[in-house]
Amino acid sequence: LQALLDRMEAMFKLSLFAQQIKAEDLIGRFPVLPLCLSLRSRLPQSVRAAVVQTLMPEKRQGCLDHHATITLKVDRTNLLATSLHQLQRHEPHMLAQRPIALKFRGEEGTGSGVTRDWLTQLSKELVDPNYGIVVHLGPDLRTIHPSPAGQIVHGNDLPKIMRTAGMVLGLAITMRVPLGVQLSSAALDLALGRSMTLRHLEELDKELAASCRALLQADPESVEGMGLTFVASNHSLMGEASSKPEVALVPGGESKAVTAANRGEYVRLLSAFCCGRGSTRTAATELVKGMLSVSPCFHQRFHKNPVEMLAGVSAADLALLIRGSEAGGSQSEGAPALSVAEWRRATAGHGFGEGGEEYIGTFFDVVEHELTSEERKSLLLFWTGLANLPLGGFSSLPSKPQLWCANEGAGKGASGEQLPQAH
């Protein structure tokens, strides 16, 4: 078994990273992928992420037949509403199979860079806490979890909104557009029908989780003296005073005391209640369904059983694809700053002639020493259409960054006062 695992790991590294086998062919030949993903101790996370990439294969945007391309026309001044409307007009299986072209009304820009910019900006509006479909967790607030108050904010439209938001996440994965956020473990596991545990509760409420951990570790004699019963605090989802301050975790929970014998059951039920409050479970399920629905692999093999597609997949595996490289974050978010040295090595210069390396070096000296971390992220977005680096960093960008001498790359009429252009 050990020798088999070693050979399988080597096979994944060769076939996935070289990308010489189509994703659908790879899954068809090796139906044991879910088993391999479950072998967490054997597969490095980078390899696990590569396996997940075969489930969400990269969408190829180039298409000679313009009739096969799905064109989405959105308004930048009303980005969220117009984007959701455009996406909801198309069947997910068509979005999964056909190239997508994005057109901003009143703007001339076209191409994959415009589409990447659209996904980046749209995702920011979707995960804005003020929109009310997700809350942000973690010290850097980069982990998103469905808001338990989503149903209150959006009513019966919530399932459709969450499924469309999931489609945006899925398109970002298949177009390799890192969004700088990640899905919580609780959200993914709720959607897949997995049991909630203390680990999930800790992700959402560290203080409550610490109290539960102390309960589990307490001397058996002292547990009953704590006076706990099988109820959970039912604080209002919208901040107002709740009409029912406590909710029973089991029938008759108000009178069922927590003892040393049943404290494990109490923590499990409390974790499930807190992680799935309000509309959280429904929202998480629709979000993940939408994410999977824009993958061709879903329609080819897993449409009858979506849970099977993500068997063995963890939120950490998806995070590398949705969030992107840690180097894509800013210092204010608690993540490492962009590496200007790596940026420089990944950039090709054109038209500078003799002494070109000196000019390019001066440019990146300005980037490193005179721009703030947020300004560097803005430059990355302007240059590549990406606000965060993909898995693999600068070397994994959709196209190699190009730096042109103005007189060489800008054509006739170029001058030293011309503003930079991105193509």
Coordinates of C-alpha atoms in Angstrom, one line a residue:
L1 CA 0.0 0.0 0.0
Q2 CA 2.8 2.4 0.8
A3 CA 4.5 1.7 -2.5
L4 CA 1.2 2.3 -4.3
L5 CA 0.6 5.6 -2.6
D6 CA 4.1 6.7 -3.5
R7 CA 3.5 5.9 -7.2
M8 CA 0.1 7.6 -7.1
E9 CA 1.6 10.7 -5.7
A10 CA 4.3 10.8 -8.3
M11 CA 1.6 10.2 -11.0
F12 CA -0.4 13.2 -9.8
K13 CA 2.6 15.5 -9.8
L14 CA 3.5 14.5 -13.3
S15 CA 0.1 14.5 -14.9
L16 CA -1.6 17.4 -13.0
F17 CA 1.2 19.9 -12.9
A18 CA 2.4 19.2 -16.5
Q19 CA -1.3 19.4 -17.5
Q20 CA -0.8 16.9 -20.3
I21 CA -4.0 15.0 -19.5
K22 CA -7.4 16.6 -19.8
A23 CA -9.2 16.9 -16.5
E24 CA -12.2 14.9 -17.6
D25 CA -10.0 12.2 -19.0
L26 CA -8.0 12.0 -15.8
I27 CA -11.1 11.6 -13.6
G28 CA -12.5 9.1 -16.0
R29 CA -9.3 7.0 -15.9
F30 CA -8.8 7.3 -12.1
P31 CA -12.2 7.1 -10.3
V32 CA -10.2 6.7 -7.0
L33 CA -9.6 10.5 -6.9
P34 CA -11.9 11.0 -3.9
L35 CA -10.1 8.2 -2.1
C36 CA -6.8 9.8 -2.8
L37 CA -8.0 13.2 -1.5
S38 CA -9.0 11.5 1.7
L39 CA -5.4 10.4 2.3
R40 CA -4.5 13.7 3.9
S41 CA -1.4 12.5 5.5
R42 CA 0.1 11.3 2.2
L43 CA -0.7 14.0 -0.3
P44 CA 0.9 17.5 0.1
Q45 CA -1.7 20.3 0.1
S46 CA -0.3 21.6 -3.2
V47 CA -1.0 18.2 -4.8
R48 CA -4.4 18.0 -3.2
A49 CA -5.2 21.4 -4.6
A50 CA -4.1 20.2 -8.0
V51 CA -6.4 17.2 -7.7
V52 CA -9.3 19.6 -6.9
Q53 CA -8.3 21.6 -10.1
T54 CA -9.2 18.5 -12.1
L55 CA -12.7 18.7 -10.7
M56 CA -12.9 22.3 -11.6
P57 CA -10.9 22.4 -14.9
E58 CA -9.7 25.7 -16.3
K59 CA -12.1 27.3 -18.7
R60 CA -10.5 28.0 -22.1
Q61 CA -11.7 31.4 -23.3
G62 CA -10.4 31.3 -26.9
C63 CA -13.1 30.3 -29.4
L64 CA -13.2 30.8 -33.1
D65 CA -17.0 30.5 -33.3
H66 CA -18.4 33.7 -31.8
H67 CA -21.9 32.2 -31.8
A68 CA -20.7 29.7 -29.2
T69 CA -19.5 32.4 -26.8
I70 CA -21.8 33.6 -24.1
T71 CA -21.7 37.4 -23.9
L72 CA -22.6 39.0 -20.6
K73 CA -23.4 42.7 -20.8
V74 CA -23.3 44.5 -17.4
D75 CA -23.4 48.0 -16.1
R76 CA -20.4 49.0 -13.9
T77 CA -22.5 51.6 -12.1
N78 CA -25.0 48.8 -11.1
L79 CA -22.6 45.9 -11.2
L80 CA -24.2 43.5 -8.7
A81 CA -27.8 43.7 -9.9
T82 CA -27.0 43.6 -13.7
S83 CA -24.4 40.8 -13.2
L84 CA -26.8 38.6 -11.2
H85 CA -29.5 39.2 -13.8
Q86 CA -27.2 38.2 -16.7
L87 CA -26.0 35.1 -15.0
Q88 CA -29.5 33.9 -14.1
R89 CA -30.5 34.2 -17.7
H90 CA -28.2 31.3 -18.7
E91 CA -28.3 27.6 -17.7
P92 CA -25.3 26.6 -15.6
H93 CA -24.4 23.7 -18.0
M94 CA -24.0 26.3 -20.8
L95 CA -21.8 28.5 -18.6
A96 CA -19.7 25.4 -17.9
Q97 CA -19.2 24.4 -21.5
R98 CA -19.0 27.7 -23.4
P99 CA -16.5 30.5 -23.4
I100 CA -17.7 33.7 -21.7
A101 CA -17.1 37.2 -22.9
L102 CA -17.8 40.2 -20.6
K103 CA -18.8 43.6 -21.9
F104 CA -19.2 46.6 -19.7
R105 CA -21.9 48.9 -21.1
G106 CA -20.4 52.1 -22.5
E107 CA -16.8 50.8 -22.4
E108 CA -14.6 49.5 -25.3
G109 CA -12.5 47.0 -23.4
T110 CA -12.8 43.3 -24.2
G111 CA -10.9 40.1 -23.5
S112 CA -10.0 37.9 -20.7
G113 CA -8.5 40.7 -18.6
V114 CA -11.9 42.5 -18.6
T115 CA -13.6 39.2 -17.5
R116 CA -11.1 38.8 -14.7
D117 CA -11.7 42.3 -13.6
W118 CA -15.4 41.7 -13.6
L119 CA -15.2 38.6 -11.4
T120 CA -12.9 40.4 -9.0
Q121 CA -15.1 43.4 -8.6
L122 CA -18.3 41.4 -8.5
S123 CA -17.0 39.1 -5.8
K124 CA -16.2 42.1 -3.6
E125 CA -19.8 43.3 -3.8
L126 CA -21.2 39.8 -3.2
V127 CA -19.1 39.3 0.0
D128 CA -19.6 42.8 1.3
P129 CA -21.2 42.3 4.8
N130 CA -23.7 45.1 3.9
Y131 CA -25.2 42.9 1.2
G132 CA -26.1 40.5 3.9
I133 CA -25.4 37.0 2.5
V134 CA -22.1 36.3 4.3
V135 CA -20.3 37.2 7.4
H136 CA -16.5 37.4 7.6
L137 CA -14.5 35.3 10.1
G138 CA -10.9 34.9 11.2
P139 CA -8.2 37.4 12.3
D140 CA -7.8 38.7 8.7
L141 CA -11.6 38.5 7.9
R142 CA -10.8 36.6 4.7
T143 CA -13.0 33.6 5.6
I144 CA -16.6 33.9 4.5
H145 CA -19.6 32.0 6.1
P146 CA -23.3 32.3 5.1
S147 CA -25.1 34.8 7.2
P148 CA -27.7 33.3 9.5
A149 CA -29.8 36.4 8.8
G150 CA -29.7 36.0 5.0
Q151 CA -33.4 34.9 4.8
I152 CA -34.4 37.9 6.8
V153 CA -32.6 40.3 4.5
H154 CA -33.4 38.8 1.2
G155 CA -36.5 36.7 1.9
N156 CA -37.5 34.0 -0.6
D157 CA -34.8 35.3 -3.1
L158 CA -32.0 34.0 -0.9
P159 CA -31.6 30.5 -2.4
K160 CA -31.4 32.0 -6.0
I161 CA -29.0 34.6 -4.9
M162 CA -26.7 32.1 -3.1
R163 CA -26.7 29.7 -6.0
T164 CA -25.7 32.6 -8.4
A165 CA -23.1 33.7 -5.9
G166 CA -21.8 30.1 -6.0
M167 CA -21.7 30.3 -9.8
V168 CA -19.4 33.4 -9.4
L169 CA -17.1 31.4 -7.1
G170 CA -17.1 28.5 -9.6
L171 CA -16.4 30.7 -12.6
A172 CA -13.5 32.3 -10.6
I173 CA -12.0 28.9 -10.0
T174 CA -12.4 27.7 -13.5
M175 CA -11.0 30.9 -14.9
R176 CA -8.2 30.9 -12.3
V177 CA -9.2 34.2 -10.8
P178 CA -8.2 34.2 -7.1
L179 CA -10.6 36.3 -5.0
G180 CA -8.7 36.7 -1.8
V181 CA -11.3 35.0 0.4
Q182 CA -12.1 31.5 1.3
L183 CA -15.1 29.4 2.3
S184 CA -15.4 28.4 5.9
S185 CA -15.0 24.7 6.8
A186 CA -18.5 24.9 8.5
A187 CA -20.1 26.2 5.3
L188 CA -18.6 23.5 3.1
D189 CA -19.3 20.7 5.5
L190 CA -22.9 21.9 6.1
A191 CA -23.5 21.8 2.3
L192 CA -22.1 18.3 2.1
G193 CA -24.1 17.0 5.0
R194 CA -21.1 16.5 7.2
S195 CA -21.5 16.6 11.0
M196 CA -20.6 19.8 12.8
T197 CA -17.9 19.5 15.5
L198 CA -16.1 21.6 18.0
R199 CA -13.6 22.5 15.3
H200 CA -16.3 24.1 13.2
L201 CA -17.7 26.0 16.2
E202 CA -14.2 27.3 17.0
E203 CA -14.1 28.8 13.5
L204 CA -17.3 30.8 14.2
D205 CA -17.1 31.5 17.9
K206 CA -13.8 31.0 19.6
E207 CA -15.0 32.0 23.1
L208 CA -17.9 29.6 23.1
A209 CA -15.7 26.9 21.6
A210 CA -13.2 27.5 24.4
S211 CA -15.9 27.1 27.0
C212 CA -17.0 23.8 25.4
R213 CA -13.5 22.5 25.4
A214 CA -13.1 23.4 29.1
L215 CA -16.4 21.5 29.7
L216 CA -15.0 18.4 28.0
Q217 CA -11.8 18.5 29.9
A218 CA -13.4 19.2 33.3
D219 CA -13.3 16.7 36.2
P220 CA -16.4 14.5 35.9
E221 CA -17.5 15.5 39.5
S222 CA -17.6 19.2 38.6
V223 CA -19.7 19.0 35.4
E224 CA -23.1 18.7 37.1
G225 CA -22.2 21.6 39.4
M226 CA -22.0 23.9 36.4
G227 CA -25.8 23.9 36.2
L228 CA -25.9 23.5 32.4
T229 CA -28.9 22.1 30.5
F230 CA -29.5 21.1 26.8
V231 CA -30.4 24.6 25.7
A232 CA -28.5 27.2 23.5
S233 CA -28.6 31.0 23.7
N234 CA -30.9 32.2 21.0
H235 CA -29.6 35.8 20.5
S236 CA -31.4 37.6 17.7
L237 CA -30.0 37.2 14.2
M238 CA -30.5 41.0 13.5
G239 CA -29.3 42.4 16.8
E240 CA -32.6 43.1 18.4
A241 CA -33.8 41.5 21.6
S242 CA -35.0 37.9 21.0
S243 CA -38.5 36.9 22.0
K244 CA -37.2 33.5 22.9
P245 CA -33.7 33.9 24.6
E246 CA -33.1 30.1 24.7
V247 CA -33.8 27.2 22.4
A248 CA -33.9 23.5 23.4
L249 CA -31.3 21.4 21.7
V250 CA -33.4 18.3 22.2
P251 CA -37.1 17.9 23.2
G252 CA -37.3 18.8 26.8
G253 CA -33.8 20.1 26.8
E254 CA -34.7 22.8 29.4
S255 CA -34.9 20.1 32.1
K256 CA -32.2 17.8 30.8
A257 CA -29.0 18.4 32.8
V258 CA -25.5 18.2 31.2
T259 CA -23.5 15.5 32.9
A260 CA -20.1 13.9 32.5
A261 CA -21.7 11.1 30.6
N262 CA -23.6 13.3 28.0
R263 CA -21.4 16.3 27.7
G264 CA -20.0 15.1 24.4
E265 CA -23.5 15.0 23.0
Y266 CA -24.3 18.4 24.4
V267 CA -21.2 19.9 22.7
R268 CA -22.0 18.2 19.4
L269 CA -25.6 19.5 19.4
L270 CA -24.5 23.0 20.4
S271 CA -22.0 23.1 17.6
A272 CA -24.6 21.9 15.1
F273 CA -27.1 24.6 16.3
C274 CA -24.6 27.5 16.2
C275 CA -23.1 26.6 12.8
G276 CA -26.5 26.1 11.1
R277 CA -28.6 28.8 12.7
G278 CA -31.3 30.6 10.7
S279 CA -30.9 30.2 6.9
T280 CA -27.2 29.2 7.1
R281 CA -27.6 25.5 6.1
T282 CA -29.8 26.3 3.1
A283 CA -27.6 29.2 2.0
A284 CA -24.4 27.0 2.2
T285 CA -26.0 24.2 0.2
E286 CA -27.1 26.6 -2.6
L287 CA -23.7 28.3 -2.6
V288 CA -21.8 25.0 -3.1
K289 CA -24.4 23.7 -5.6
G290 CA -23.9 26.9 -7.7
M291 CA -20.1 26.6 -7.5
L292 CA -20.2 23.0 -8.8
S293 CA -22.8 23.7 -11.5
V294 CA -20.4 25.7 -13.7
S295 CA -17.8 22.8 -13.9
P296 CA -18.1 20.5 -16.9
C297 CA -17.1 17.6 -14.7
F298 CA -20.2 18.1 -12.6
H299 CA -22.5 17.7 -15.6
Q300 CA -20.5 14.8 -17.0
R301 CA -20.2 12.6 -13.9
F302 CA -21.6 14.1 -10.7
H303 CA -24.9 15.8 -11.5
K304 CA -26.9 13.0 -9.8
N305 CA -24.8 13.1 -6.7
P306 CA -23.1 16.5 -6.1
V307 CA -21.8 15.4 -2.7
E308 CA -19.7 12.7 -4.4
M309 CA -17.8 15.3 -6.4
L310 CA -16.3 16.8 -3.3
A311 CA -15.8 13.6 -1.4
G312 CA -12.6 14.0 0.6
V313 CA -12.3 17.7 -0.3
S314 CA -11.8 20.1 2.6
A315 CA -12.2 23.8 2.8
A316 CA -8.4 24.2 3.0
D317 CA -8.2 22.4 -0.4
L318 CA -10.7 24.8 -2.0
A319 CA -9.1 27.8 -0.3
L320 CA -5.9 27.6 -2.3
L321 CA -8.1 27.9 -5.5
I322 CA -10.6 30.5 -4.3
R323 CA -8.3 32.7 -2.2
G324 CA -5.1 32.3 -4.2
S325 CA -1.5 32.6 -3.1
E326 CA -0.8 34.1 0.3
A327 CA 1.5 36.5 -1.4
G328 CA -1.5 38.1 -3.0
G329 CA -2.6 39.7 0.3
S330 CA -1.7 43.0 1.7
Q331 CA 0.1 43.6 4.9
S332 CA -3.0 45.3 6.4
E333 CA -4.8 42.0 6.0
G334 CA -2.2 40.1 7.9
A335 CA -0.8 38.4 4.8
P336 CA 2.6 38.7 3.3
A337 CA 3.1 41.6 0.9
L338 CA 3.6 41.1 -2.9
S339 CA 7.1 40.0 -3.6
V340 CA 8.5 42.6 -6.0
A341 CA 11.6 40.5 -6.7
E342 CA 9.3 37.6 -7.9
W343 CA 7.3 40.1 -9.9
R344 CA 10.4 41.4 -11.6
R345 CA 11.6 37.9 -12.4
A346 CA 8.2 37.1 -14.0
T347 CA 8.1 40.2 -16.2
A348 CA 9.4 40.5 -19.7
G349 CA 10.7 43.8 -21.1
H350 CA 10.3 45.0 -24.7
G351 CA 11.7 47.8 -26.8
F352 CA 14.1 49.3 -24.2
G353 CA 17.2 48.6 -26.3
E354 CA 20.6 48.9 -24.7
G355 CA 20.4 49.5 -21.0
G356 CA 16.9 48.0 -20.8
E357 CA 17.6 46.1 -17.6
E358 CA 18.5 49.3 -15.9
Y359 CA 15.2 51.0 -16.9
I360 CA 13.2 47.9 -15.8
G361 CA 15.1 47.8 -12.6
T362 CA 14.4 51.5 -11.9
F363 CA 10.7 50.8 -12.5
F364 CA 10.5 48.0 -10.0
D365 CA 12.6 50.0 -7.5
V366 CA 9.8 52.6 -7.6
V367 CA 7.2 49.8 -7.2
E368 CA 9.0 48.4 -4.2
H369 CA 10.1 51.5 -2.3
E370 CA 7.7 54.3 -3.3
L371 CA 4.3 52.4 -3.5
T372 CA 2.4 51.2 -0.5
S373 CA 1.2 47.6 -0.3
E374 CA -2.3 48.7 -1.3
E375 CA -0.9 50.6 -4.3
R376 CA 1.0 47.6 -5.4
K377 CA -2.2 45.5 -5.3
S378 CA -3.9 48.2 -7.4
L379 CA -1.0 48.0 -9.9
L380 CA -1.4 44.2 -10.0
L381 CA -5.1 44.6 -10.7
F382 CA -4.5 47.2 -13.4
W383 CA -1.8 45.2 -15.0
T384 CA -3.3 41.7 -14.9
G385 CA -7.0 42.0 -14.0
L386 CA -6.3 40.1 -10.8
A387 CA -6.4 41.6 -7.3
N388 CA -4.8 38.4 -5.8
L389 CA -2.1 36.0 -7.1
P390 CA -3.2 32.6 -8.2
L391 CA -1.9 29.4 -6.6
G392 CA 1.8 29.3 -7.6
G393 CA 2.3 33.1 -7.5
F394 CA 3.5 35.2 -10.3
S395 CA 4.7 32.3 -12.4
S396 CA 1.1 31.0 -12.6
L397 CA -0.4 34.2 -13.9
P398 CA -2.7 33.6 -17.0
S399 CA -0.1 35.5 -19.1
K400 CA 3.4 36.6 -18.5
P401 CA 3.6 40.3 -17.4
Q402 CA 4.9 42.5 -20.2
L403 CA 6.6 45.9 -19.8
W404 CA 7.0 47.9 -23.0
C405 CA 9.0 51.0 -23.7
A406 CA 6.3 53.7 -24.4
N407 CA 7.6 54.6 -27.8
E408 CA 7.9 51.0 -28.8
G409 CA 4.7 49.5 -27.5
A410 CA 2.2 52.5 -27.8
G411 CA 2.5 53.1 -31.5
K412 CA 2.5 56.5 -33.3
G413 CA 1.8 59.6 -31.3
A414 CA 3.3 58.2 -28.1
S415 CA 5.0 60.7 -25.8
G416 CA 6.7 60.7 -22.5
E417 CA 3.5 62.1 -20.9
Q418 CA 1.2 59.3 -22.0
L419 CA -0.5 57.4 -19.3
P420 CA 0.2 53.7 -18.8
Q421 CA -1.9 51.2 -20.8
A422 CA -2.8 47.6 -19.9
H423 CA -3.8 45.1 -22.6

